[in-house]
């Protein structure tokens, strides 16, 4: 265009720099906190006295943190779909389940038709049945399969308006676990072992090579030796790495072109398409990236439990994940992490422990953990009443929810300009 | 391609090949026909206005051009290429940008972010920056509010932003849907003066308006729509001067 273009000083290049330094700072915080937690459990906890040690093992066992990390990984994935792109997904558990079963298929003796076993950099003992693949590779495979599943389910359904999309995803989240329940006899082939599930999985090792373990300040840190059920500290490190990867990806995507497209779609789909944002591609990308992380979460979950059972993948998981995203603050990765850690801990450890203390104190016999959904539901209702934007809302959401829009009447009265 | 019809229009003072050619456009909402066989031409460098009462099919026509609605039949060509049936983002990439009815700016984003999104499909950073300077020059008010959340601005400012955002796509044809809607008269004048400036700077404009007299004042050529059909067309100035036409069709 051949136009006179007077240079203005208003255009501010600080914009993107600011958010990126923000991202880096938070990445440091996350690694720092994760490291401190690890150091504490590895080196400090054994030194503490009997009483303090028992207290921490009861109220905050490392195993519960590991399980919470699974939730964190999946919640970050769901946040991309729900928080970033504004697509309501009520069946996210499907990706979690697919990821879990892929882990079980590729890291166990389940397929005994393969009598000499297929091995690839696996820490599993040699000469077993089945497929034994290094778990890092299984993570990637599972992520990719789930991303593909996300695209397959998304392509026909993402054209639907939000309510209908929610219903279709709900169905998808019900069908997939049901498939794993019924998959023990597919034309005579046992694919999923039905309700019995697949157990045990191979013990994973942090790295496929290197020394079996190194000893550091009185603690043994496994390197290439398989991790047993008591190596929660080492598993914690692995899970933190996967979570950190998801956080990194989700923050980088948000700053980028795709992130802007998602935000635009979430704000106003029609306007976004008028700006040239390709709606289908962008939505599918959100679905695929979210599903990828769901797949990672599934593998981590399977490794954490050393097994997969179809009844673990219930509809309630999708809802709890959604509650984590809403509670933490839709769209804000850090809020979602806090929401996920908090709710997961409360569910697995906090509520049972509180219940035990209560029962002990008052001599009652109430089964507190069975009331977990009552508590979750109450939290959601209270949040919607008093703090709709979540505990740690995204800056954008907070601003608009707090600042009243100028009315047209005001506009006409003022008649400024 | 469309020589036969465009040759006939030279009598109306329009010369050369049209930039946008709409032929026998038919658009349905479900079972209801909103546009029933509309043909129109937009020549480079013009402001063409589409006027008519509520429900005449003006916005529907615009949305069909920008690919948001699919035509039941008929054709839309831009620069000799068929654009009917293409996806919205492809049409934006070809150089048609729209400022939608009701503004539809992104309320939770800053003015600056809104402008960035207008340039979503463009990669050339320098050209984007110079267009940014250009639109902020057209609407100095936006420069003052560049870091403000768009949703917190007044209606007039939001309308400016909607036009500015569409211009950030560097369109050769700018589609404006009811830019005067709900604005105080001073603001309407301001917006319409700016639309003239945009035309003078080389961007062709297709303007849909209910405020027919204001639109005729700045337009070069006008089409009057009624119930999805073309009622009349002609140079805007002549149409504005003809009292019969104004009384009969423009509701004044």
XYZ file of C-alpha atoms in Angstrom:
669
model
C 0.000 0.000 0.000
C 1.480 3.315 -0.970
C 0.460 5.519 1.891
C 2.000 8.154 4.025
C 2.594 6.366 7.279
C 3.646 8.732 10.015
C 5.500 6.760 12.673
C 3.741 6.755 15.974
C 5.395 6.210 19.275
C 2.436 4.428 20.784
C 3.201 0.964 19.488
C 4.756 -0.775 22.459
C 7.230 -3.570 21.898
C 7.320 -4.344 25.616
C 4.158 -6.341 25.316
C 5.501 -9.744 24.322
C 8.800 -9.355 26.192
C 6.920 -8.850 29.392
C 4.907 -12.019 29.118
C 7.946 -14.068 28.159
C 10.038 -12.989 31.112
C 6.956 -13.763 33.155
C 6.961 -17.279 31.716
C 10.627 -17.809 32.503
C 10.257 -16.563 36.020
C 7.426 -18.987 36.658
C 9.360 -21.875 35.147
C 12.135 -21.172 37.627
C 9.658 -21.054 40.481
C 8.161 -24.372 39.485
C 11.524 -26.128 39.168
C 12.673 -24.558 42.419
C 9.650 -25.689 44.390
C 9.737 -29.162 42.828
C 13.422 -29.483 43.726
C 12.887 -28.323 47.295
C 10.099 -30.885 47.734
C 12.349 -33.624 46.403
C 15.285 -32.626 48.592
C 12.988 -32.547 51.570
C 11.593 -36.029 51.052
C 14.947 -37.533 50.073
C 17.282 -35.994 52.617
C 15.412 -34.145 55.340
C 12.520 -36.470 56.083
C 14.731 -39.421 57.176
C 16.501 -37.104 59.620
C 13.311 -35.888 61.280
C 12.175 -37.510 64.470
C 9.709 -40.364 64.593
C 6.703 -38.161 65.314
C 7.241 -35.536 62.643
C 8.058 -38.228 60.094
C 4.846 -40.096 60.783
C 2.832 -36.921 60.632
C 4.183 -36.037 57.192
C 3.831 -39.584 55.893
C 0.199 -39.535 56.920
C -0.789 -36.092 55.787
C 1.434 -35.576 52.781
C 2.893 -38.860 51.538
C 5.003 -38.488 48.431
C 2.742 -41.037 46.753
C -0.184 -38.644 47.006
C 1.929 -35.897 45.474
C 2.760 -38.266 42.610
C -0.897 -38.972 42.040
C -1.662 -35.264 42.214
C 0.917 -34.739 39.462
C -1.118 -37.037 37.207
C -4.075 -34.758 37.787
C -1.938 -31.712 37.150
C -0.807 -33.073 33.770
C -4.363 -33.859 32.680
C -5.774 -30.613 34.066
C -3.212 -28.613 32.081
C -4.297 -30.511 28.990
C -7.974 -29.879 29.696
C -7.186 -26.231 30.371
C -5.975 -25.865 26.802
C -9.323 -27.100 25.502
C -11.609 -25.433 28.049
C -9.589 -22.505 29.330
C -7.743 -21.408 26.216
C -10.081 -22.298 23.384
C -13.328 -22.178 25.352
C -14.569 -25.597 24.196
C -16.414 -27.473 26.912
C -15.107 -31.031 27.108
C -16.936 -33.385 29.487
C -15.166 -36.552 28.400
C -11.508 -35.864 28.956
C -11.146 -39.121 30.875
C -11.216 -40.907 27.503
C -7.711 -39.679 26.684
C -6.524 -40.532 30.157
C -7.840 -44.079 29.668
C -6.370 -44.489 26.193
C -2.997 -43.317 27.499
C -3.179 -45.748 30.389
C -3.999 -48.710 28.182
C -1.290 -47.854 25.677
C 1.163 -47.881 28.562
C -0.198 -51.246 29.671
C -0.001 -52.747 26.186
C 3.524 -51.532 25.487
C 5.009 -52.146 28.916
C 3.768 -55.482 30.220
C 3.661 -59.216 29.626
C -0.009 -58.905 28.669
C 0.340 -59.934 25.015
C 1.531 -63.489 25.676
C 1.103 -64.333 21.993
C 4.469 -62.599 21.575
C 6.391 -65.362 23.287
C 9.924 -64.001 23.146
C 8.926 -60.433 23.765
C 9.622 -57.250 21.869
C 12.159 -55.130 23.718
C 13.269 -51.579 23.184
C 15.501 -49.908 25.773
C 13.304 -51.357 28.473
C 14.292 -51.963 32.066
C 12.099 -55.082 32.174
C 13.749 -58.471 32.751
C 14.634 -60.230 29.449
C 12.884 -63.218 27.830
C 9.359 -62.324 28.902
C 6.187 -62.379 26.865
C 4.669 -59.224 25.493
C 5.970 -55.830 24.494
C 8.485 -53.929 26.573
C 9.290 -50.453 25.390
C 11.133 -47.696 27.166
C 8.618 -45.595 29.022
C 9.812 -42.264 27.650
C 9.055 -43.585 24.205
C 5.694 -44.899 25.414
C 4.901 -41.378 26.619
C 5.493 -39.999 23.137
C 3.573 -42.804 21.431
C 0.656 -42.451 23.789
C 0.593 -38.682 23.412
C 0.541 -38.990 19.640
C -2.167 -41.668 19.603
C -4.326 -39.552 21.899
C -3.736 -36.447 19.797
C -4.850 -38.450 16.781
C -7.880 -39.717 18.708
C -8.626 -36.112 19.618
C -8.597 -35.126 15.971
C -10.752 -38.084 14.963
C -13.374 -37.268 17.581
C -13.010 -33.533 17.055
C -13.244 -33.334 13.280
C -16.918 -34.253 13.021
C -18.002 -32.680 16.324
C -16.189 -29.356 16.598
C -18.590 -27.812 14.118
C -21.287 -28.193 16.745
C -22.244 -25.366 19.026
C -20.929 -25.587 22.554
C -23.815 -27.401 24.261
C -23.873 -30.131 21.665
C -20.112 -30.438 21.714
C -20.271 -30.971 25.476
C -22.802 -33.776 24.966
C -20.739 -35.512 22.297
C -17.585 -35.384 24.402
C -19.603 -36.698 27.330
C -20.585 -39.678 25.217
C -17.027 -40.187 24.057
C -15.841 -40.199 27.661
C -18.392 -42.904 28.455
C -17.788 -45.057 25.384
C -14.013 -45.364 25.624
C -13.863 -46.780 29.177
C -16.807 -49.047 28.272
C -14.789 -50.283 25.321
C -11.988 -51.241 27.695
C -14.476 -53.049 29.928
C -15.854 -55.052 27.017
C -12.632 -55.454 25.076
C -11.651 -58.866 26.407
C -13.193 -60.694 23.532
C -12.965 -58.851 20.240
C -13.638 -61.655 17.754
C -11.843 -64.003 20.100
C -8.978 -61.647 20.801
C -8.385 -60.398 24.312
C -7.371 -56.784 23.881
C -8.054 -55.258 27.281
C -8.585 -58.120 29.735
C -11.990 -56.663 30.643
C -12.769 -55.650 34.201
C -9.729 -57.539 35.441
C -7.538 -54.870 33.888
C -3.864 -55.233 33.083
C -1.414 -55.683 35.926
C 1.444 -55.529 36.639
C 3.263 -53.184 34.293
C 7.006 -53.204 33.744
C 9.004 -51.311 36.283
C 10.320 -48.231 34.554
C 13.779 -46.789 34.938
C 14.679 -43.099 34.822
C 17.177 -43.649 31.989
C 17.720 -46.644 29.690
C 21.507 -46.575 30.209
C 24.106 -45.441 32.703
C 24.994 -46.827 36.117
C 22.206 -48.624 37.981
C 22.217 -46.042 40.730
C 24.365 -43.398 42.300
C 24.668 -42.721 45.963
C 24.442 -39.148 47.119
C 24.692 -37.945 50.682
C 23.397 -41.185 52.138
C 20.533 -41.558 49.641
C 20.536 -43.895 46.667
C 19.367 -42.281 43.465
C 18.371 -44.797 40.796
C 19.536 -44.101 37.261
C 19.046 -47.124 35.044
C 17.744 -49.637 37.533
C 14.031 -50.474 37.451
C 11.981 -48.551 39.977
C 10.085 -50.696 42.441
C 6.859 -49.739 44.198
C 8.826 -48.000 46.960
C 10.873 -45.754 44.700
C 8.311 -42.964 44.940
C 11.030 -40.334 45.153
C 12.459 -41.275 41.773
C 8.996 -41.518 40.258
C 8.264 -38.095 41.646
C 11.189 -36.678 39.704
C 10.018 -38.356 36.485
C 6.449 -37.148 36.912
C 7.605 -33.627 37.688
C 9.569 -33.637 34.429
C 6.478 -34.650 32.461
C 4.388 -31.998 34.235
C 7.069 -29.376 33.589
C 7.027 -30.275 29.903
C 3.257 -29.770 29.791
C 3.487 -26.449 31.615
C 6.219 -25.264 29.280
C 4.315 -26.268 26.150
C 1.105 -24.730 27.353
C 2.742 -21.421 28.285
C 4.640 -21.184 25.024
C 1.579 -21.991 22.955
C -0.413 -19.364 24.762
C 2.084 -16.622 23.877
C 2.247 -17.709 20.264
C 0.067 -17.359 17.228
C -2.035 -20.390 18.053
C -2.623 -19.087 21.564
C -3.935 -15.815 20.182
C -6.191 -17.697 17.803
C -7.606 -19.739 20.699
C -8.220 -16.640 22.788
C -9.976 -14.980 19.885
C -12.178 -18.026 19.359
C -12.996 -18.158 23.051
C -13.928 -14.488 23.081
C -15.950 -14.362 19.882
C -15.871 -17.142 17.355
C -17.536 -15.190 14.579
C -15.244 -12.202 14.985
C -12.239 -14.523 15.082
C -13.221 -16.054 11.789
C -13.630 -12.569 10.313
C -10.021 -11.879 11.293
C -8.988 -14.875 9.249
C -8.526 -17.296 12.147
C -9.147 -20.755 10.678
C -11.731 -22.020 13.149
C -11.587 -25.746 12.494
C -7.809 -26.010 12.393
C -7.374 -23.966 15.553
C -10.012 -25.880 17.474
C -8.622 -29.197 16.314
C -5.168 -28.072 17.392
C -6.507 -27.262 20.871
C -8.158 -30.660 20.998
C -5.047 -32.465 19.802
C -2.673 -30.710 22.195
C -5.054 -31.243 25.105
C -5.474 -34.901 24.192
C -1.691 -35.290 23.873
C -1.315 -34.199 27.475
C -4.207 -36.440 28.492
C -2.241 -39.302 26.942
C 0.870 -38.375 28.910
C -1.252 -38.260 32.054
C -2.611 -41.724 31.278
C 0.859 -43.226 30.986
C 2.035 -41.535 34.160
C -1.072 -42.782 35.958
C -0.464 -46.344 34.784
C 3.168 -46.175 35.883
C 2.164 -44.668 39.221
C -0.319 -47.468 39.922
C 1.626 -50.141 38.073
C -1.696 -51.267 36.619
C -4.762 -50.176 34.676
C -8.374 -51.049 35.490
C -11.301 -49.820 33.420
C -13.388 -48.857 36.430
C -10.785 -46.272 37.376
C -11.708 -44.233 34.323
C -15.116 -43.037 35.369
C -17.127 -40.025 34.271
C -16.382 -38.490 37.663
C -12.761 -38.016 36.594
C -13.808 -35.741 33.749
C -15.886 -33.689 36.162
C -13.190 -33.484 38.822
C -10.712 -32.353 36.148
C -13.152 -29.699 35.069
C -13.615 -28.660 38.690
C -9.840 -28.280 39.003
C -9.701 -26.030 35.962
C -12.639 -23.912 37.133
C -11.473 -23.757 40.731
C -7.954 -22.700 39.850
C -8.992 -20.145 37.272
C -9.792 -21.041 33.700
C -7.024 -20.218 31.291
C -4.405 -19.549 33.952
C -1.925 -22.426 33.959
C -0.677 -21.668 37.462
C -4.148 -21.426 38.884
C -5.023 -24.738 37.266
C -1.919 -26.367 38.773
C -2.823 -25.150 42.241
C -6.430 -26.256 41.718
C -5.324 -29.705 40.587
C -2.787 -30.211 43.377
C -5.255 -28.994 45.978
C -8.253 -31.047 44.903
C -6.205 -34.173 44.187
C -4.544 -34.009 47.572
C -7.835 -33.341 49.295
C -9.424 -36.290 47.533
C -6.663 -38.839 48.097
C -5.274 -37.792 51.460
C -6.781 -34.700 53.004
C -10.369 -35.838 53.343
C -9.589 -39.374 54.672
C -7.088 -37.958 57.143
C -9.444 -35.223 58.288
C -12.144 -37.863 58.644
C -9.905 -40.120 60.718
C -8.969 -37.271 63.010
C -12.596 -36.287 63.369
C -13.732 -39.837 64.108
C -10.960 -40.302 66.640
C -11.760 -37.048 68.349
C -15.490 -37.533 68.659
C -15.697 -41.303 68.677
C -17.876 -41.290 65.569
C -17.776 -43.662 62.629
C -18.409 -41.543 59.576
C -17.026 -42.617 56.219
C -15.680 -39.233 55.181
C -14.065 -40.162 51.846
C -17.459 -41.220 50.501
C -18.600 -37.606 50.823
C -15.916 -36.290 48.507
C -18.290 -35.412 45.681
C -20.559 -33.614 48.090
C -17.606 -31.445 49.027
C -16.516 -30.944 45.395
C -20.040 -30.022 44.386
C -20.339 -27.544 47.248
C -17.020 -25.990 46.298
C -18.182 -25.551 42.708
C -21.491 -24.017 43.768
C -19.763 -21.637 46.171
C -17.217 -20.694 43.534
C -19.939 -19.886 41.034
C -21.729 -17.764 43.615
C -18.822 -15.824 45.031
C -15.795 -16.082 42.775
C -16.714 -17.114 39.266
C -13.328 -16.308 37.832
C -11.585 -18.938 39.986
C -9.098 -18.606 42.820
C -6.274 -17.428 40.601
C -8.028 -15.948 37.608
C -6.391 -15.051 34.395
C -5.776 -11.289 34.397
C -8.132 -10.820 31.441
C -11.084 -12.519 33.061
C -10.661 -10.635 36.293
C -10.586 -7.263 34.641
C -13.744 -7.732 32.644
C -15.670 -9.332 35.473
C -14.760 -6.488 37.785
C -15.072 -3.471 35.536
C -18.499 -2.453 34.414
C -18.918 -1.793 30.736
C -19.808 1.726 29.751
C -23.408 1.794 28.695
C -24.651 3.213 25.453
C -26.684 5.779 27.375
C -23.534 7.094 28.963
C -21.982 7.189 25.560
C -24.798 9.297 24.138
C -24.855 11.658 27.118
C -21.163 12.157 27.155
C -20.976 12.660 23.432
C -17.220 12.901 23.749
C -14.730 13.021 20.892
C -15.707 -13.026 -17.018
C -18.424 -10.555 -16.376
C -17.839 -8.271 -19.308
C -21.413 -8.383 -20.516
C -22.925 -6.973 -17.378
C -20.124 -4.632 -16.454
C -20.177 -3.114 -19.927
C -23.798 -2.212 -19.354
C -22.929 -0.334 -16.228
C -20.541 2.085 -17.801
C -23.593 4.196 -18.492
C -23.766 4.838 -14.766
C -20.364 6.399 -14.817
C -18.521 3.292 -13.692
C -15.626 2.250 -15.841
C -13.289 -0.701 -15.976
C -13.494 -4.176 -14.533
C -15.308 -4.629 -11.222
C -13.312 -5.855 -8.259
C -16.191 -7.723 -6.700
C -18.938 -9.340 -8.730
C -21.995 -10.852 -7.082
C -24.364 -12.647 -9.445
C -27.835 -13.988 -8.659
C -26.966 -14.559 -5.022
C -29.523 -16.600 -3.102
C -29.041 -17.165 0.626
C -31.306 -19.021 3.017
C -31.530 -19.105 6.791
C -32.971 -22.555 7.204
C -36.112 -22.424 5.077
C -36.342 -18.666 4.914
C -34.821 -16.895 1.938
C -32.968 -13.798 3.121
C -31.447 -12.872 -0.227
C -33.338 -13.783 -3.386
C -31.195 -13.355 -6.459
C -29.061 -10.311 -5.837
C -26.447 -9.041 -8.291
C -24.039 -6.232 -7.583
C -20.654 -4.870 -8.604
C -17.946 -3.092 -6.672
C -15.284 -1.284 -8.673
C -11.818 -0.496 -7.326
C -11.571 2.805 -5.467
C -15.283 3.152 -4.794
C -17.394 3.360 -1.711
C -20.394 1.262 -2.618
C -23.279 1.281 -0.206
C -25.983 -1.282 0.348
C -28.995 0.388 1.891
C -32.499 -0.687 2.798
C -34.671 -1.289 5.792
C -34.242 -3.852 8.528
C -34.363 -7.392 7.162
C -33.721 -6.360 3.577
C -30.809 -8.799 3.391
C -27.939 -6.330 3.585
C -25.961 -8.012 6.332
C -26.707 -11.417 4.880
C -25.152 -10.336 1.606
C -22.074 -9.070 3.395
C -21.705 -12.260 5.390
C -21.977 -14.333 2.248
C -19.195 -12.316 0.657
C -16.918 -12.838 3.645
C -17.683 -16.556 3.672
C -19.543 -16.684 6.988
C -22.706 -17.831 5.249
C -22.906 -20.277 2.392
C -24.919 -19.212 -0.622
C -27.700 -21.513 -1.805
C -26.976 -20.505 -5.398
C -25.364 -17.743 -7.373
C -21.740 -16.743 -7.464
C -19.350 -14.286 -5.873
C -16.084 -13.423 -7.630
C -13.251 -11.314 -6.332
C -10.522 -10.232 -8.746
C -11.659 -12.823 -11.246
C -11.501 -15.647 -8.714
C -14.537 -17.509 -7.440
C -14.807 -16.947 -3.684
C -18.277 -18.296 -2.995
C -17.914 -21.630 -1.219
C -14.510 -20.832 0.221
C -13.707 -20.737 3.943
C -13.731 -17.395 5.759
C -10.006 -17.376 6.437
C -9.202 -17.998 2.778
C -11.312 -15.010 1.798
C -9.586 -12.810 4.379
C -6.256 -13.957 2.971
C -7.380 -12.856 -0.497
C -7.922 -9.312 0.757
C -11.501 -8.952 1.975
C -11.841 -7.911 5.609
C -15.026 -7.235 7.480
C -15.981 -5.034 10.379
C -19.027 -6.898 11.671
C -22.423 -5.673 12.732
C -22.448 -4.826 16.413
C -18.660 -4.259 16.373
C -17.761 -7.581 17.990
C -14.402 -6.442 19.210
C -12.647 -8.781 21.655
C -13.689 -7.160 24.929
C -11.153 -8.796 27.219
C -8.199 -8.013 25.023
C -6.427 -4.699 24.863
C -6.840 -2.388 21.897
C -3.360 -3.376 20.842
C -4.161 -7.100 20.973
C -7.328 -6.510 18.988
C -5.297 -4.833 16.275
C -2.792 -7.692 16.322
C -5.591 -10.146 15.712
C -6.755 -8.121 12.746
C -3.379 -8.877 11.203
C -3.592 -12.544 12.159
C -2.908 -13.951 8.713
C -0.066 -11.589 7.861
C 3.566 -12.396 8.443
C 5.438 -9.283 7.302
C 6.190 -7.517 10.587
C 7.271 -4.243 9.015
C 4.151 -3.895 6.898
C 2.013 -4.711 9.928
C 3.744 -2.050 11.983
C 3.231 0.543 9.281
C -0.447 -0.363 8.965
C -0.720 -0.102 12.699
C 0.679 3.396 12.569
C -1.723 4.183 9.755
C -4.872 3.067 11.582
C -3.802 4.803 14.780
C -3.365 7.906 12.688
C -6.874 7.470 11.307
C -8.261 6.971 14.814
C -6.048 8.899 17.232
C -8.451 8.008 20.034
C -7.301 4.413 19.775
C -3.677 5.442 20.141
C -4.594 7.007 23.489
C -6.240 3.796 24.609
C -3.792 1.320 23.156
C -3.248 -0.637 26.403
C -6.835 -0.427 27.599
C -9.142 -3.424 27.533
C -11.408 -2.986 24.535
C -14.551 -3.931 26.474
C -14.116 -0.964 28.771
C -14.240 1.581 25.948
C -17.277 3.541 24.815
C -19.418 2.371 21.913
C -17.912 4.900 19.538
C -14.395 3.878 20.415
C -15.332 0.244 20.013
C -16.679 0.993 16.559
C -13.439 2.752 15.653
C -11.561 -0.282 16.873
C -13.743 -2.608 14.813
C -12.937 -0.649 11.648
C -9.270 -0.295 12.573
C -9.015 -4.007 13.279
C -10.460 -4.863 9.885
C -7.966 -2.476 8.265
C -5.105 -4.310 9.992
C -5.758 -7.198 7.633
C -4.580 -4.893 4.846
C -7.746 -5.434 2.823
C -8.221 -4.353 -0.749
C -11.947 -4.515 -0.102
C -13.245 -3.436 3.290
C -16.713 -4.606 4.294
C -18.421 -2.408 6.873
C -21.611 -3.630 8.495
C -23.679 -0.848 10.110
C -20.800 1.226 11.441
C -23.184 3.951 12.658
C -25.367 1.636 14.719
C -26.156 3.038 18.166
C -23.788 5.962 17.889
C -24.398 9.626 18.668
C -24.589 11.883 15.568
C -21.158 13.447 16.176
C -19.604 10.025 16.224
C -21.463 8.975 13.097
C -19.994 11.970 11.275
C -16.556 11.121 12.540
C -16.780 7.496 11.459
C -18.164 8.394 8.034
C -15.484 11.011 7.423
C -12.893 8.408 8.258
C -14.469 5.953 5.818
C -14.001 8.571 3.098
C -10.377 8.956 4.113
C -9.916 5.184 3.951
C -11.310 5.200 0.407
C -9.059 8.115 -0.536
C -6.074 6.188 0.788
C -6.827 3.449 -1.698
C -9.023 0.870 0.034
C -12.294 0.006 -1.691
C -15.272 -0.022 0.669
C -18.563 -1.880 0.626
C -20.764 -0.236 3.232
C -23.999 -1.618 4.625
C -26.101 1.016 6.360
C -29.523 1.676 7.767
C -28.671 5.334 8.014
C -29.209 5.701 4.266
C -28.754 9.439 3.927
C -25.426 9.431 5.736
C -24.284 6.537 3.586
C -25.365 8.190 0.327
C -23.450 11.320 1.274
C -20.099 9.554 1.164
C -20.800 6.701 -1.258
C -20.009 6.657 -4.968
C -22.577 4.093 -5.917
C -25.592 2.679 -4.138
C -27.804 -0.386 -4.208
C -31.193 -0.281 -2.521
C -32.422 -3.608 -1.193
C -35.930 -4.605 -0.263
C -36.922 -8.050 1.043
C -33.797 -9.656 -0.290
C -34.093 -8.210 -3.769
C -32.529 -5.318 -5.559
C -34.974 -2.406 -5.718
C -32.755 0.062 -7.522
C -29.185 1.070 -8.100
C -27.338 4.129 -9.258
C -24.757 6.753 -8.444
C -25.182 7.750 -4.818
C -25.243 11.479 -5.406
C -28.096 11.249 -7.918
C -30.029 9.002 -5.601
C -29.680 11.354 -2.659
C -30.943 14.264 -4.729
C -34.033 12.488 -6.004
C -36.728 13.325 -3.475
C -39.101 10.642 -4.746
C -36.552 7.940 -4.227
C -35.577 9.238 -0.845
C -39.194 9.371 0.272
C -40.192 6.011 -1.173
C -37.271 3.832 -0.262
C -35.078 5.481 2.267
C -37.730 6.016 4.870
C -37.179 9.708 5.414
